[in-house]
Amino acid sequence: LKKEAAKAAKAAKKAEAKGGTPAGPAISTEPPSGTRDFFPAEMRTRNWLFAKFRETARQLAFVEYDAPVLEAEQLYVRKGGEEITQQMYNFTDKDGKAVSLRPEMTPTLARMILSLGGKVLLPVKWFSIPQCWRFETVQRGRKREHFQWNMDIVGEASIAAEAELLAGVTSFFKSVGVTSADVGIKVNSRKVLAAILKMYGIDDDKFEAVCVIVDKLDKIGPDETVQLLRDAQVSDEAARKIVASLSLRSIGELQELVGEHPVAADAMREMKELFALAEAYGFGDWILFDASVVRGLAYYTGIVFEGFDRKGELRAICGGGRYDKLLSLYGSPTVVPACGFGFGDCVIMELLQEKGLLPHLEPEVDFVVCPFNAEMRLHAVQVAATLRAAGYAVDVLLANKRADKAFSYADRVSGRRMVFVAPDEWDKGSVRVKDLRLERSEEEKLADRGIELPVAELV
Ligand SMILES: OCc1cccc(Br)n1
């Protein structure tokens, strides 16, 4: 016990000398609540995932854009009562401006398109991978940030646009080894809800609030959903009809329920066309009609869709839909049709982990250059510069190390080959190169003298 106490006292003294406290370092080493650090290993995986997003976007001829993470709070003020706008990471800045970290990217996209006025040739197909934020209570312990791949088509009113987006979603899944046996995409149209509201004479201005309420059905159940609709001044009969419509399992059943109402007929036609296009694209086995999908964003006006894991263990993987009125809401003088999806980085990572589809990624160092001693450092960095100029990834040992220490360093940085720069070889214009990827014991590695190569032949 005495020994332990002396050790603790020594550690406390050492920490205090560094300005820390006996308990630990001077600062918290944790990132802010609800946020993540990406250390090099995690960053390699994130870069791999984003490269897959970008490759899919490239194949579908989408172009990348970006914008500040900070936006005017008014961009997100909507009357639908959505969770996403109620959890804004907003504040008043030192100019007294009401601003917010963006909770989603679509409003920013709409703002950027509007900023171009009539100068932008439509349709545009834009994508981005923004970090998005919400102010979640610490108690709920959920993340406050995530990265969300956004793909949007602005300026196309036909269902061809939604089909392209779904082609993007399914192409991405295939590119990471996820199959239609693992994941499905539920498709519905909010136009059915719009038709029911019209059938019951419910004012259009209740549409967004009704959609946000109906999106809660899975969590709160039919009775509470009916009650919330009643609270939103929807008649009992209409509320029950709405909730009943959500349990329909086929477009045919829907046809019976909403009859030949023109808005509903439009929804049916679009969905049938979408399913036909899906077959033609080759992703028909990925999508299914599901009348209960409405998504939680108030601004969707037509087709909505949601990627889900068929085991039913995870939250929605991605989601999207058509939002034909958003640009008008932001002041566009003309109706600008648009649709898009968001694809978060968290749930997909859980799915890939569970399916064993995450690649093992190591740093890629082509050469580790090791000076034999202090005098050889000048020549070693010359060799490194030559190799780097030829495009290789080259590490140079910063401290002069014995061969065995140099090998363990090269292993740690995943070096492919070691280049020893030593006097005897250098006098002959050569260096000694060892291949580090051969399966050998430590002793064999040390014993292996490698091959002597003229420096000029290295590149
Ligand atoms: O998907 C809703 C959302 C928005 C911002 C940040 C996070 Br984490 N999640």
PDB file of N, CA, C and O and ligand atoms in Angstrom, residues 34 83-84 87 102-104 132-134 142-146 148 346, ligand 1:
ATOM      1  N   GLY A  34     -21.955  14.737 -27.353  1.00  0.00           N
ATOM      2  CA  GLY A  34     -22.734  14.390 -28.556  1.00  0.00           C
ATOM      3  C   GLY A  34     -21.948  14.488 -29.849  1.00  0.00           C
ATOM      4  O   GLY A  34     -22.505  14.311 -30.933  1.00  0.00           O
ATOM      5  N   GLU A  83     -39.488  17.808 -35.375  1.00  0.00           N
ATOM      6  CA  GLU A  83     -38.441  17.649 -34.355  1.00  0.00           C
ATOM      7  C   GLU A  83     -37.171  18.368 -34.795  1.00  0.00           C
ATOM      8  O   GLU A  83     -36.505  19.036 -34.021  1.00  0.00           O
ATOM      9  N   ILE A  84     -36.867  18.282 -36.097  1.00  0.00           N
ATOM     10  CA  ILE A  84     -35.584  18.803 -36.581  1.00  0.00           C
ATOM     11  C   ILE A  84     -35.482  20.311 -36.374  1.00  0.00           C
ATOM     12  O   ILE A  84     -34.417  20.859 -36.127  1.00  0.00           O
ATOM     13  N   GLN A  87     -35.108  21.187 -32.497  1.00  0.00           N
ATOM     14  CA  GLN A  87     -33.836  20.839 -31.849  1.00  0.00           C
ATOM     15  C   GLN A  87     -32.678  21.589 -32.494  1.00  0.00           C
ATOM     16  O   GLN A  87     -31.579  21.101 -32.565  1.00  0.00           O
ATOM     17  N   ARG A 102     -26.426  24.239 -39.133  1.00  0.00           N
ATOM     18  CA  ARG A 102     -27.477  23.656 -39.989  1.00  0.00           C
ATOM     19  C   ARG A 102     -27.907  22.281 -39.468  1.00  0.00           C
ATOM     20  O   ARG A 102     -27.080  21.428 -39.187  1.00  0.00           O
ATOM     21  N   PRO A 103     -29.227  22.083 -39.341  1.00  0.00           N
ATOM     22  CA  PRO A 103     -29.736  20.758 -38.948  1.00  0.00           C
ATOM     23  C   PRO A 103     -29.934  19.835 -40.146  1.00  0.00           C
ATOM     24  O   PRO A 103     -30.062  18.631 -40.000  1.00  0.00           O
ATOM     25  N   GLU A 104     -29.934  20.411 -41.359  1.00  0.00           N
ATOM     26  CA  GLU A 104     -30.123  19.659 -42.599  1.00  0.00           C
ATOM     27  C   GLU A 104     -29.571  20.533 -43.720  1.00  0.00           C
ATOM     28  O   GLU A 104     -29.277  21.702 -43.538  1.00  0.00           O
ATOM     29  N   CYS A 132     -24.130  17.973 -40.122  1.00  0.00           N
ATOM     30  CA  CYS A 132     -25.364  18.618 -39.679  1.00  0.00           C
ATOM     31  C   CYS A 132     -25.513  18.457 -38.168  1.00  0.00           C
ATOM     32  O   CYS A 132     -25.032  17.465 -37.593  1.00  0.00           O
ATOM     33  N   TRP A 133     -26.226  19.393 -37.546  1.00  0.00           N
ATOM     34  CA  TRP A 133     -26.220  19.472 -36.078  1.00  0.00           C
ATOM     35  C   TRP A 133     -27.623  19.548 -35.503  1.00  0.00           C
ATOM     36  O   TRP A 133     -28.542  20.063 -36.137  1.00  0.00           O
ATOM     37  N   ARG A 134     -27.771  19.065 -34.259  1.00  0.00           N
ATOM     38  CA  ARG A 134     -29.003  19.296 -33.491  1.00  0.00           C
ATOM     39  C   ARG A 134     -28.624  19.451 -32.042  1.00  0.00           C
ATOM     40  O   ARG A 134     -27.593  18.902 -31.606  1.00  0.00           O
ATOM     41  N   ARG A 142     -28.147  11.078 -27.317  1.00  0.00           N
ATOM     42  CA  ARG A 142     -27.992  10.848 -28.754  1.00  0.00           C
ATOM     43  C   ARG A 142     -26.946  11.818 -29.309  1.00  0.00           C
ATOM     44  O   ARG A 142     -26.657  12.839 -28.719  1.00  0.00           O
ATOM     45  N   LYS A 143     -26.461  11.485 -30.506  1.00  0.00           N
ATOM     46  CA  LYS A 143     -25.458  12.339 -31.147  1.00  0.00           C
ATOM     47  C   LYS A 143     -26.042  13.713 -31.442  1.00  0.00           C
ATOM     48  O   LYS A 143     -27.251  13.887 -31.633  1.00  0.00           O
ATOM     49  N   ARG A 144     -25.138  14.698 -31.465  1.00  0.00           N
ATOM     50  CA  ARG A 144     -25.573  16.050 -31.825  1.00  0.00           C
ATOM     51  C   ARG A 144     -25.088  16.431 -33.219  1.00  0.00           C
ATOM     52  O   ARG A 144     -25.414  17.499 -33.714  1.00  0.00           O
ATOM     53  N   GLU A 145     -24.259  15.577 -33.799  1.00  0.00           N
ATOM     54  CA  GLU A 145     -23.800  15.874 -35.167  1.00  0.00           C
ATOM     55  C   GLU A 145     -23.722  14.567 -35.946  1.00  0.00           C
ATOM     56  O   GLU A 145     -23.552  13.493 -35.381  1.00  0.00           O
ATOM     57  N   HIS A 146     -23.900  14.675 -37.217  1.00  0.00           N
ATOM     58  CA  HIS A 146     -23.611  13.571 -38.114  1.00  0.00           C
ATOM     59  C   HIS A 146     -23.308  14.140 -39.480  1.00  0.00           C
ATOM     60  O   HIS A 146     -23.549  15.325 -39.729  1.00  0.00           O
ATOM     61  N   GLN A 148     -24.150  13.909 -43.449  1.00  0.00           N
ATOM     62  CA  GLN A 148     -25.309  13.408 -44.189  1.00  0.00           C
ATOM     63  C   GLN A 148     -25.099  13.657 -45.689  1.00  0.00           C
ATOM     64  O   GLN A 148     -25.055  14.803 -46.136  1.00  0.00           O
ATOM     65  N   CYS A 346     -24.083   7.428 -39.775  1.00  0.00           N
ATOM     66  CA  CYS A 346     -24.045   6.586 -38.564  1.00  0.00           C
ATOM     67  C   CYS A 346     -24.723   5.229 -38.751  1.00  0.00           C
ATOM     68  O   CYS A 346     -24.121   4.187 -38.514  1.00  0.00           O
TER      69      CYS A 346
HETATM   70  O1  LIG B   1     -31.311  13.145 -38.470  1.00  0.00           O
HETATM   71  C1  LIG B   1     -31.571  14.209 -37.638  1.00  0.00           C
HETATM   72  C2  LIG B   1     -30.284  14.867 -37.238  1.00  0.00           C
HETATM   73  C3  LIG B   1     -30.033  16.196 -37.576  1.00  0.00           C
HETATM   74  C4  LIG B   1     -28.838  16.772 -37.188  1.00  0.00           C
HETATM   75  C5  LIG B   1     -27.946  16.032 -36.472  1.00  0.00           C
HETATM   76  C6  LIG B   1     -28.266  14.717 -36.185  1.00  0.00           C
HETATM   77 BR1  LIG B   1     -27.062  13.666 -35.201  1.00  0.00          BR
HETATM   78  N1  LIG B   1     -29.414  14.128 -36.552  1.00  0.00           N
END
